[in-house]
Amino acid sequence: MTHPRGSASKTAALSAALSGAVDLSALKARAEAPQKQPPAPPRAPSADGAAPGAPATAGAVIDVTEATFQADVVERSLQQLVVVDLWAEWCGPCKQLSPVLERLAAESGGAWVLAKVDVDANPRIAQLFGAQSIPTVIAIGGGQPVDAFSGALPEPEIRKWLGSLLDALRDRLPGIKAAEQNGGGVEVPEDPRFTEAEEAFERGDFAAAQAAYERILDVEPANEEAKTALAQVKFTARAEAAGPDAIAKADADPADLDAQLAAADLEVAGQQPEAGFARLIAAVRRTAGDDRNKAREHLVALFELFDSADERVMKARRDLASALY
């Protein structure tokens, strides 16, 4: 059982606001008409000494202005991940976050580049992203924002965030694969809380695994990885407790609801989800009140073990709706 762990609870709101809703070409006209604006200030060299405008693999950190945004962020993001750091000299948390981002960018071997934007000198960029506070960090891939967070997150969370982005964009951005082939990238550290839960699961201690995932959710109620893993642990524990004769018992007594639930678990565990779903839909049809609700809730919990787009789940949801209404 694997758990790709990220900072979804802290980035979701900002990411949703940015995704598909920001036109990064808004600064292009300004960049292409330098005669209508004052000259761009001199750009500092990157952290590893690369000249401004050098290939991303040569400069892990670059300073970006409104005049250079199109080339250094939008166009560059067609090849590799670009992480935009909105900061200001007066911002205390920025002074904590920026050095971490700079170091991780240098370690990435060109898998991604850090584009630093002084919002005091370049207010239009901050306005473009609708940034309400700084530091704000936006990931750009394929010419569009793909994720974001605000505030100075701890380094382990930033590493997880970057790791999940690189995994998601690897097939779309050739610079990521090229950097990883050369030993670059971001190593995502193991979360000891998940390690504890996984080890308990592997040794068959389902109660301990369930307790470990529940502790994570007590602290992070929106942690989707922990929610999914907890559902898997509960299901596995039920399926193992059902016994090999659960299906025969259920077939012998259709009125025994507990037997139907156990049999459905065993059928799903045995790679026969259609049979398990159909069994519980039949139970919904012939029951009422608390028993009907119990059968429905058990079936919905089984759905959560599968991709929501799975055709078997989609058909079973339609059949359930028909049975209920």
mmCIF file of C-alpha atoms in Angstrom:
data_model
loop_
_atom_site.group_PDB
_atom_site.id
_atom_site.type_symbol
_atom_site.label_atom_id
_atom_site.label_comp_id
_atom_site.label_asym_id
_atom_site.label_seq_id
_atom_site.Cartn_x
_atom_site.Cartn_y
_atom_site.Cartn_z
ATOM 1 C CA MET A 1 0.000 0.000 0.000
ATOM 2 C CA THR A 2 1.545 3.302 -1.007
ATOM 3 C CA HIS A 3 0.639 6.807 0.045
ATOM 4 C CA PRO A 4 1.685 9.823 -2.086
ATOM 5 C CA ARG A 5 1.630 12.446 0.611
ATOM 6 C CA GLY A 6 1.211 16.151 -0.107
ATOM 7 C CA SER A 7 -0.009 19.402 1.429
ATOM 8 C CA ALA A 8 -3.439 19.364 -0.140
ATOM 9 C CA SER A 9 -5.236 20.854 2.842
ATOM 10 C CA LYS A 10 -3.057 23.959 2.694
ATOM 11 C CA THR A 11 -2.957 24.455 -1.041
ATOM 12 C CA ALA A 12 -6.383 23.393 -2.263
ATOM 13 C CA ALA A 13 -8.204 26.697 -1.911
ATOM 14 C CA LEU A 14 -5.523 28.784 -3.589
ATOM 15 C CA SER A 15 -4.910 26.145 -6.249
ATOM 16 C CA ALA A 16 -8.596 25.975 -7.111
ATOM 17 C CA ALA A 17 -8.691 29.728 -7.505
ATOM 18 C CA LEU A 18 -5.697 29.707 -9.847
ATOM 19 C CA SER A 19 -6.231 26.556 -11.890
ATOM 20 C CA GLY A 20 -7.449 27.401 -15.362
ATOM 21 C CA ALA A 21 -8.456 30.874 -14.210
ATOM 22 C CA VAL A 22 -5.236 32.830 -14.695
ATOM 23 C CA ASP A 23 -4.224 34.114 -18.110
ATOM 24 C CA LEU A 24 -0.443 34.207 -17.934
ATOM 25 C CA SER A 25 -0.280 36.012 -21.246
ATOM 26 C CA ALA A 26 -1.579 39.157 -19.546
ATOM 27 C CA LEU A 27 1.939 40.508 -19.203
ATOM 28 C CA LYS A 28 3.044 39.492 -22.681
ATOM 29 C CA ALA A 29 1.987 42.705 -24.398
ATOM 30 C CA ARG A 30 3.854 44.739 -21.869
ATOM 31 C CA ALA A 31 6.942 42.613 -22.293
ATOM 32 C CA GLU A 32 6.766 43.019 -26.057
ATOM 33 C CA ALA A 33 6.422 46.820 -25.871
ATOM 34 C CA PRO A 34 9.461 47.993 -23.886
ATOM 35 C CA GLN A 35 9.213 51.505 -25.313
ATOM 36 C CA LYS A 36 6.025 52.056 -23.270
ATOM 37 C CA GLN A 37 7.578 51.188 -19.933
ATOM 38 C CA PRO A 38 10.736 52.078 -18.053
ATOM 39 C CA PRO A 39 13.690 49.783 -18.651
ATOM 40 C CA ALA A 40 13.662 46.640 -16.550
ATOM 41 C CA PRO A 41 16.043 46.791 -13.569
ATOM 42 C CA PRO A 42 19.260 44.798 -13.852
ATOM 43 C CA ARG A 43 18.672 41.118 -13.156
ATOM 44 C CA ALA A 44 20.832 39.441 -10.601
ATOM 45 C CA PRO A 45 22.615 36.229 -11.507
ATOM 46 C CA SER A 46 21.053 32.996 -10.311
ATOM 47 C CA ALA A 47 22.124 31.188 -7.159
ATOM 48 C CA ASP A 48 24.667 29.121 -9.049
ATOM 49 C CA GLY A 49 26.055 32.057 -10.985
ATOM 50 C CA ALA A 50 24.242 31.503 -14.262
ATOM 51 C CA ALA A 51 23.595 34.526 -16.394
ATOM 52 C CA PRO A 52 20.059 35.864 -16.764
ATOM 53 C CA GLY A 53 18.150 34.079 -19.511
ATOM 54 C CA ALA A 54 20.459 31.042 -19.411
ATOM 55 C CA PRO A 55 18.923 27.575 -19.850
ATOM 56 C CA ALA A 56 17.079 26.340 -16.779
ATOM 57 C CA THR A 57 19.547 23.541 -16.158
ATOM 58 C CA ALA A 58 22.250 26.178 -15.737
ATOM 59 C CA GLY A 59 20.340 28.484 -13.378
ATOM 60 C CA ALA A 60 18.257 27.036 -10.576
ATOM 61 C CA VAL A 61 17.145 30.450 -9.251
ATOM 62 C CA ILE A 62 16.288 33.478 -11.359
ATOM 63 C CA ASP A 63 14.916 36.938 -10.624
ATOM 64 C CA VAL A 64 11.855 37.697 -12.732
ATOM 65 C CA THR A 65 10.310 41.049 -13.645
ATOM 66 C CA GLU A 66 7.164 42.014 -15.499
ATOM 67 C CA ALA A 67 9.279 42.455 -18.630
ATOM 68 C CA THR A 68 10.839 38.985 -18.419
ATOM 69 C CA PHE A 69 7.859 37.032 -17.058
ATOM 70 C CA GLN A 70 6.721 35.695 -20.434
ATOM 71 C CA ALA A 71 10.108 34.240 -21.363
ATOM 72 C CA ASP A 72 11.361 33.221 -17.922
ATOM 73 C CA VAL A 73 8.135 31.757 -16.550
ATOM 74 C CA VAL A 74 5.504 31.023 -19.202
ATOM 75 C CA GLU A 75 7.771 29.817 -22.029
ATOM 76 C CA ARG A 76 10.204 28.071 -19.688
ATOM 77 C CA SER A 77 7.325 26.184 -18.064
ATOM 78 C CA LEU A 78 6.665 24.401 -21.357
ATOM 79 C CA GLN A 79 9.841 22.408 -20.703
ATOM 80 C CA GLN A 80 10.162 22.215 -16.941
ATOM 81 C CA LEU A 81 8.346 23.064 -13.738
ATOM 82 C CA VAL A 82 8.672 26.720 -12.738
ATOM 83 C CA VAL A 83 7.978 27.672 -9.124
ATOM 84 C CA VAL A 84 7.168 31.356 -8.687
ATOM 85 C CA ASP A 85 8.062 32.841 -5.296
ATOM 86 C CA LEU A 86 6.220 36.107 -4.582
ATOM 87 C CA TRP A 87 8.224 37.920 -1.902
ATOM 88 C CA ALA A 88 9.146 41.360 -0.548
ATOM 89 C CA GLU A 89 12.063 42.740 1.420
ATOM 90 C CA TRP A 90 9.837 43.701 4.362
ATOM 91 C CA CYS A 91 8.208 40.237 4.602
ATOM 92 C CA GLY A 92 9.497 38.255 7.580
ATOM 93 C CA PRO A 93 8.117 34.823 6.568
ATOM 94 C CA CYS A 94 9.603 35.347 3.093
ATOM 95 C CA LYS A 95 13.054 35.430 4.662
ATOM 96 C CA GLN A 96 12.373 31.997 6.155
ATOM 97 C CA LEU A 97 10.846 30.450 3.039
ATOM 98 C CA SER A 98 12.994 31.810 0.192
ATOM 99 C CA PRO A 99 16.309 30.258 1.325
ATOM 100 C CA VAL A 100 14.625 26.846 1.586
ATOM 101 C CA LEU A 101 13.197 27.139 -1.920
ATOM 102 C CA GLU A 102 16.540 28.308 -3.300
ATOM 103 C CA ARG A 103 18.377 25.371 -1.773
ATOM 104 C CA LEU A 104 15.832 22.827 -3.012
ATOM 105 C CA ALA A 105 15.944 24.335 -6.503
ATOM 106 C CA ALA A 106 19.721 24.017 -6.551
ATOM 107 C CA GLU A 107 19.420 20.382 -5.434
ATOM 108 C CA SER A 108 16.907 19.531 -8.163
ATOM 109 C CA GLY A 109 19.476 19.359 -10.948
ATOM 110 C CA GLY A 110 17.232 21.282 -13.327
ATOM 111 C CA ALA A 111 13.999 19.380 -12.679
ATOM 112 C CA TRP A 112 12.477 22.725 -11.716
ATOM 113 C CA VAL A 113 13.518 26.354 -11.495
ATOM 114 C CA LEU A 114 12.696 28.962 -8.879
ATOM 115 C CA ALA A 115 11.466 32.278 -10.292
ATOM 116 C CA LYS A 116 11.682 34.980 -7.613
ATOM 117 C CA VAL A 117 9.384 37.994 -7.950
ATOM 118 C CA ASP A 118 9.765 41.095 -5.783
ATOM 119 C CA VAL A 119 6.122 42.159 -5.540
ATOM 120 C CA ASP A 120 7.003 45.755 -4.617
ATOM 121 C CA ALA A 121 8.908 46.172 -7.871
ATOM 122 C CA ASN A 122 6.508 44.024 -9.912
ATOM 123 C CA PRO A 123 3.001 44.513 -8.513
ATOM 124 C CA ARG A 124 1.271 43.430 -11.724
ATOM 125 C CA ILE A 125 2.539 39.870 -11.302
ATOM 126 C CA ALA A 126 1.083 39.630 -7.797
ATOM 127 C CA GLN A 127 -2.196 41.067 -9.132
ATOM 128 C CA LEU A 128 -2.172 38.565 -11.965
ATOM 129 C CA PHE A 129 -2.263 35.692 -9.480
ATOM 130 C CA GLY A 130 -4.679 37.434 -7.134
ATOM 131 C CA ALA A 131 -2.214 36.992 -4.278
ATOM 132 C CA GLN A 132 -3.794 38.161 -1.010
ATOM 133 C CA SER A 133 -0.671 37.764 1.094
ATOM 134 C CA ILE A 134 3.002 36.900 0.810
ATOM 135 C CA PRO A 135 4.846 34.698 0.646
ATOM 136 C CA THR A 136 2.760 33.027 -2.030
ATOM 137 C CA VAL A 137 4.244 30.236 -4.119
ATOM 138 C CA ILE A 138 2.739 29.167 -7.441
ATOM 139 C CA ALA A 139 3.770 26.157 -9.526
ATOM 140 C CA ILE A 140 3.609 26.723 -13.301
ATOM 141 C CA GLY A 141 3.658 23.818 -15.745
ATOM 142 C CA GLY A 142 2.797 23.803 -19.427
ATOM 143 C CA GLY A 143 2.128 27.542 -19.385
ATOM 144 C CA GLN A 144 -0.530 27.431 -16.639
ATOM 145 C CA PRO A 145 -0.701 27.419 -12.822
ATOM 146 C CA VAL A 146 -1.049 23.865 -11.522
ATOM 147 C CA ASP A 147 -0.815 24.287 -7.744
ATOM 148 C CA ALA A 148 0.020 26.855 -5.080
ATOM 149 C CA PHE A 149 0.371 27.561 -1.385
ATOM 150 C CA SER A 150 0.734 30.614 0.811
ATOM 151 C CA GLY A 151 2.754 31.101 3.957
ATOM 152 C CA ALA A 152 6.087 29.651 5.048
ATOM 153 C CA LEU A 153 5.541 25.896 5.116
ATOM 154 C CA PRO A 154 8.064 23.580 6.827
ATOM 155 C CA GLU A 155 10.687 22.089 4.526
ATOM 156 C CA PRO A 156 9.329 18.495 4.713
ATOM 157 C CA GLU A 157 5.928 19.711 3.489
ATOM 158 C CA ILE A 158 7.533 21.686 0.685
ATOM 159 C CA ARG A 159 9.499 18.608 -0.382
ATOM 160 C CA LYS A 160 6.302 16.541 -0.471
ATOM 161 C CA TRP A 161 4.545 19.240 -2.465
ATOM 162 C CA LEU A 162 7.367 19.427 -5.008
ATOM 163 C CA GLY A 163 7.632 15.659 -5.221
ATOM 164 C CA SER A 164 3.947 15.246 -6.010
ATOM 165 C CA LEU A 165 4.133 17.975 -8.663
ATOM 166 C CA LEU A 166 7.151 16.428 -10.359
ATOM 167 C CA ASP A 167 5.436 13.035 -10.376
ATOM 168 C CA ALA A 168 2.283 14.512 -11.899
ATOM 169 C CA LEU A 169 4.115 16.522 -14.576
ATOM 170 C CA ARG A 170 6.900 14.098 -15.472
ATOM 171 C CA ASP A 171 5.296 12.907 -18.686
ATOM 172 C CA ARG A 172 4.327 16.417 -19.793
ATOM 173 C CA LEU A 173 7.548 18.331 -19.190
ATOM 174 C CA PRO A 174 10.677 16.834 -20.783
ATOM 175 C CA GLY A 175 13.017 18.795 -18.523
ATOM 176 C CA ILE A 176 11.892 16.793 -15.491
ATOM 177 C CA LYS A 177 12.800 13.431 -16.976
ATOM 178 C CA ALA A 178 16.089 14.778 -18.290
ATOM 179 C CA ALA A 179 17.055 16.099 -14.861
ATOM 180 C CA GLU A 180 16.082 12.874 -13.119
ATOM 181 C CA GLN A 181 18.187 10.866 -15.552
ATOM 182 C CA ASN A 182 21.102 13.037 -14.470
ATOM 183 C CA GLY A 183 20.422 12.398 -10.800
ATOM 184 C CA GLY A 184 18.254 15.458 -10.088
ATOM 185 C CA GLY A 185 14.772 15.753 -8.650
ATOM 186 C CA VAL A 186 13.328 15.985 -5.171
ATOM 187 C CA GLU A 187 13.559 13.170 -2.677
ATOM 188 C CA VAL A 188 10.368 12.973 -0.660
ATOM 189 C CA PRO A 189 11.076 11.869 2.922
ATOM 190 C CA GLU A 190 8.956 9.176 4.506
ATOM 191 C CA ASP A 191 6.298 10.380 6.913
ATOM 192 C CA PRO A 192 6.841 8.375 10.144
ATOM 193 C CA ARG A 193 3.117 8.454 10.885
ATOM 194 C CA PHE A 194 2.314 6.642 7.650
ATOM 195 C CA THR A 195 5.291 4.326 8.103
ATOM 196 C CA GLU A 196 3.908 3.240 11.480
ATOM 197 C CA ALA A 197 0.491 2.560 9.949
ATOM 198 C CA GLU A 198 1.897 0.696 6.947
ATOM 199 C CA GLU A 199 4.090 -1.514 9.099
ATOM 200 C CA ALA A 200 1.132 -2.402 11.312
ATOM 201 C CA PHE A 201 -0.935 -3.261 8.246
ATOM 202 C CA GLU A 202 1.816 -5.429 6.776
ATOM 203 C CA ARG A 203 2.104 -7.496 9.946
ATOM 204 C CA GLY A 204 -1.678 -7.964 10.046
ATOM 205 C CA ASP A 205 -2.323 -5.729 13.046
ATOM 206 C CA PHE A 206 -5.332 -3.995 11.542
ATOM 207 C CA ALA A 207 -6.439 -2.398 14.813
ATOM 208 C CA ALA A 208 -3.069 -0.673 15.180
ATOM 209 C CA ALA A 209 -3.072 0.414 11.544
ATOM 210 C CA GLN A 210 -6.582 1.825 11.884
ATOM 211 C CA ALA A 211 -5.624 3.697 15.055
ATOM 212 C CA ALA A 212 -2.532 5.155 13.345
ATOM 213 C CA TYR A 213 -4.517 6.470 10.376
ATOM 214 C CA GLU A 214 -7.208 7.852 12.677
ATOM 215 C CA ARG A 215 -4.542 9.778 14.603
ATOM 216 C CA ILE A 216 -3.407 11.384 11.345
ATOM 217 C CA LEU A 217 -6.992 12.355 10.522
ATOM 218 C CA ASP A 218 -7.507 13.797 13.993
ATOM 219 C CA VAL A 219 -4.780 16.311 13.148
ATOM 220 C CA GLU A 220 -5.414 16.576 9.392
ATOM 221 C CA PRO A 221 -9.113 15.844 8.713
ATOM 222 C CA ALA A 222 -8.696 16.623 4.990
ATOM 223 C CA ASN A 223 -5.775 14.218 4.422
ATOM 224 C CA GLU A 224 -7.098 12.187 1.475
ATOM 225 C CA GLU A 225 -4.265 9.650 1.591
ATOM 226 C CA ALA A 226 -5.068 8.781 5.199
ATOM 227 C CA LYS A 227 -8.803 8.585 4.429
ATOM 228 C CA THR A 228 -8.223 6.188 1.551
ATOM 229 C CA ALA A 229 -5.794 4.040 3.527
ATOM 230 C CA LEU A 230 -8.150 3.885 6.501
ATOM 231 C CA ALA A 231 -10.966 2.643 4.263
ATOM 232 C CA GLN A 232 -8.649 -0.040 2.860
ATOM 233 C CA VAL A 233 -7.596 -1.164 6.334
ATOM 234 C CA LYS A 234 -11.195 -1.444 7.551
ATOM 235 C CA PHE A 235 -12.188 -3.381 4.455
ATOM 236 C CA THR A 236 -9.267 -5.810 4.686
ATOM 237 C CA ALA A 237 -9.999 -6.471 8.361
ATOM 238 C CA ARG A 238 -13.659 -7.212 7.577
ATOM 239 C CA ALA A 239 -12.842 -9.443 4.612
ATOM 240 C CA GLU A 240 -10.379 -11.533 6.602
ATOM 241 C CA ALA A 241 -12.863 -11.873 9.457
ATOM 242 C CA ALA A 242 -15.655 -12.991 7.112
ATOM 243 C CA GLY A 243 -14.358 -16.527 6.738
ATOM 244 C CA PRO A 244 -14.256 -18.712 3.626
ATOM 245 C CA ASP A 245 -17.866 -19.880 4.017
ATOM 246 C CA ALA A 246 -19.382 -16.379 4.225
ATOM 247 C CA ILE A 247 -20.829 -16.516 0.712
ATOM 248 C CA ALA A 248 -22.438 -19.903 1.253
ATOM 249 C CA LYS A 249 -24.010 -18.693 4.513
ATOM 250 C CA ALA A 250 -25.383 -15.583 2.845
ATOM 251 C CA ASP A 251 -26.826 -17.564 -0.079
ATOM 252 C CA ALA A 252 -28.507 -19.949 2.372
ATOM 253 C CA ASP A 253 -30.241 -17.114 4.266
ATOM 254 C CA PRO A 254 -30.918 -13.977 2.175
ATOM 255 C CA ALA A 255 -32.727 -12.385 5.134
ATOM 256 C CA ASP A 256 -29.530 -12.371 7.252
ATOM 257 C CA LEU A 257 -28.229 -8.876 6.524
ATOM 258 C CA ASP A 258 -24.938 -9.288 8.394
ATOM 259 C CA ALA A 259 -24.240 -12.380 6.328
ATOM 260 C CA GLN A 260 -24.916 -10.402 3.138
ATOM 261 C CA LEU A 261 -22.477 -7.681 4.190
ATOM 262 C CA ALA A 262 -19.738 -10.203 5.002
ATOM 263 C CA ALA A 263 -20.305 -12.058 1.730
ATOM 264 C CA ALA A 264 -20.103 -8.839 -0.271
ATOM 265 C CA ASP A 265 -16.766 -8.007 1.366
ATOM 266 C CA LEU A 266 -15.433 -11.443 0.504
ATOM 267 C CA GLU A 267 -16.608 -11.161 -3.105
ATOM 268 C CA VAL A 268 -14.934 -7.771 -3.547
ATOM 269 C CA ALA A 269 -11.745 -9.105 -1.965
ATOM 270 C CA GLY A 270 -11.908 -12.025 -4.379
ATOM 271 C CA GLN A 271 -11.918 -9.717 -7.416
ATOM 272 C CA GLN A 272 -15.676 -10.099 -7.944
ATOM 273 C CA PRO A 273 -16.887 -6.583 -7.175
ATOM 274 C CA GLU A 274 -19.921 -6.815 -9.488
ATOM 275 C CA ALA A 275 -21.204 -9.764 -7.456
ATOM 276 C CA GLY A 276 -20.643 -7.958 -4.172
ATOM 277 C CA PHE A 277 -22.333 -4.801 -5.413
ATOM 278 C CA ALA A 278 -25.306 -6.707 -6.789
ATOM 279 C CA ARG A 279 -25.713 -8.593 -3.511
ATOM 280 C CA LEU A 280 -25.981 -5.386 -1.496
ATOM 281 C CA ILE A 281 -28.264 -3.688 -4.023
ATOM 282 C CA ALA A 282 -30.577 -6.676 -3.700
ATOM 283 C CA ALA A 283 -30.428 -6.277 0.091
ATOM 284 C CA VAL A 284 -31.376 -2.605 -0.253
ATOM 285 C CA ARG A 285 -34.390 -3.557 -2.370
ATOM 286 C CA ARG A 286 -35.791 -6.066 0.099
ATOM 287 C CA THR A 287 -35.132 -4.170 3.340
ATOM 288 C CA ALA A 288 -36.434 -0.993 4.941
ATOM 289 C CA GLY A 289 -35.547 1.436 7.720
ATOM 290 C CA ASP A 290 -32.263 0.893 9.566
ATOM 291 C CA ASP A 291 -31.436 -2.325 7.713
ATOM 292 C CA ARG A 292 -31.798 -0.622 4.346
ATOM 293 C CA ASN A 293 -29.584 2.263 5.449
ATOM 294 C CA LYS A 294 -26.992 -0.179 6.808
ATOM 295 C CA ALA A 295 -26.823 -2.016 3.488
ATOM 296 C CA ARG A 296 -26.602 1.268 1.548
ATOM 297 C CA GLU A 297 -23.801 2.665 3.722
ATOM 298 C CA HIS A 298 -21.818 -0.571 3.433
ATOM 299 C CA LEU A 299 -22.150 -0.495 -0.340
ATOM 300 C CA VAL A 300 -21.055 3.147 -0.551
ATOM 301 C CA ALA A 301 -17.997 2.287 1.583
ATOM 302 C CA LEU A 302 -17.096 -0.417 -0.947
ATOM 303 C CA PHE A 303 -17.416 2.092 -3.780
ATOM 304 C CA GLU A 304 -14.742 4.212 -2.094
ATOM 305 C CA LEU A 305 -12.191 1.442 -2.588
ATOM 306 C CA PHE A 306 -12.361 1.995 -6.352
ATOM 307 C CA ASP A 307 -11.760 4.826 -8.773
ATOM 308 C CA SER A 308 -14.965 6.832 -9.033
ATOM 309 C CA ALA A 309 -14.736 6.532 -12.831
ATOM 310 C CA ASP A 310 -14.653 2.709 -12.697
ATOM 311 C CA GLU A 311 -17.491 1.505 -14.954
ATOM 312 C CA ARG A 312 -18.503 -1.164 -12.433
ATOM 313 C CA VAL A 313 -18.902 1.470 -9.726
ATOM 314 C CA MET A 314 -20.797 3.814 -12.013
ATOM 315 C CA LYS A 315 -23.264 1.066 -12.981
ATOM 316 C CA ALA A 316 -23.712 0.000 -9.356
ATOM 317 C CA ARG A 317 -24.413 3.609 -8.337
ATOM 318 C CA ARG A 318 -27.146 3.803 -10.956
ATOM 319 C CA ASP A 319 -28.606 0.497 -9.774
ATOM 320 C CA LEU A 320 -28.485 1.695 -6.172
ATOM 321 C CA ALA A 321 -30.329 4.880 -7.063
ATOM 322 C CA SER A 322 -32.985 2.788 -8.816
ATOM 323 C CA ALA A 323 -33.307 0.515 -5.778
ATOM 324 C CA LEU A 324 -33.719 3.479 -3.427
ATOM 325 C CA TYR A 325 -36.111 5.564 -5.477
#
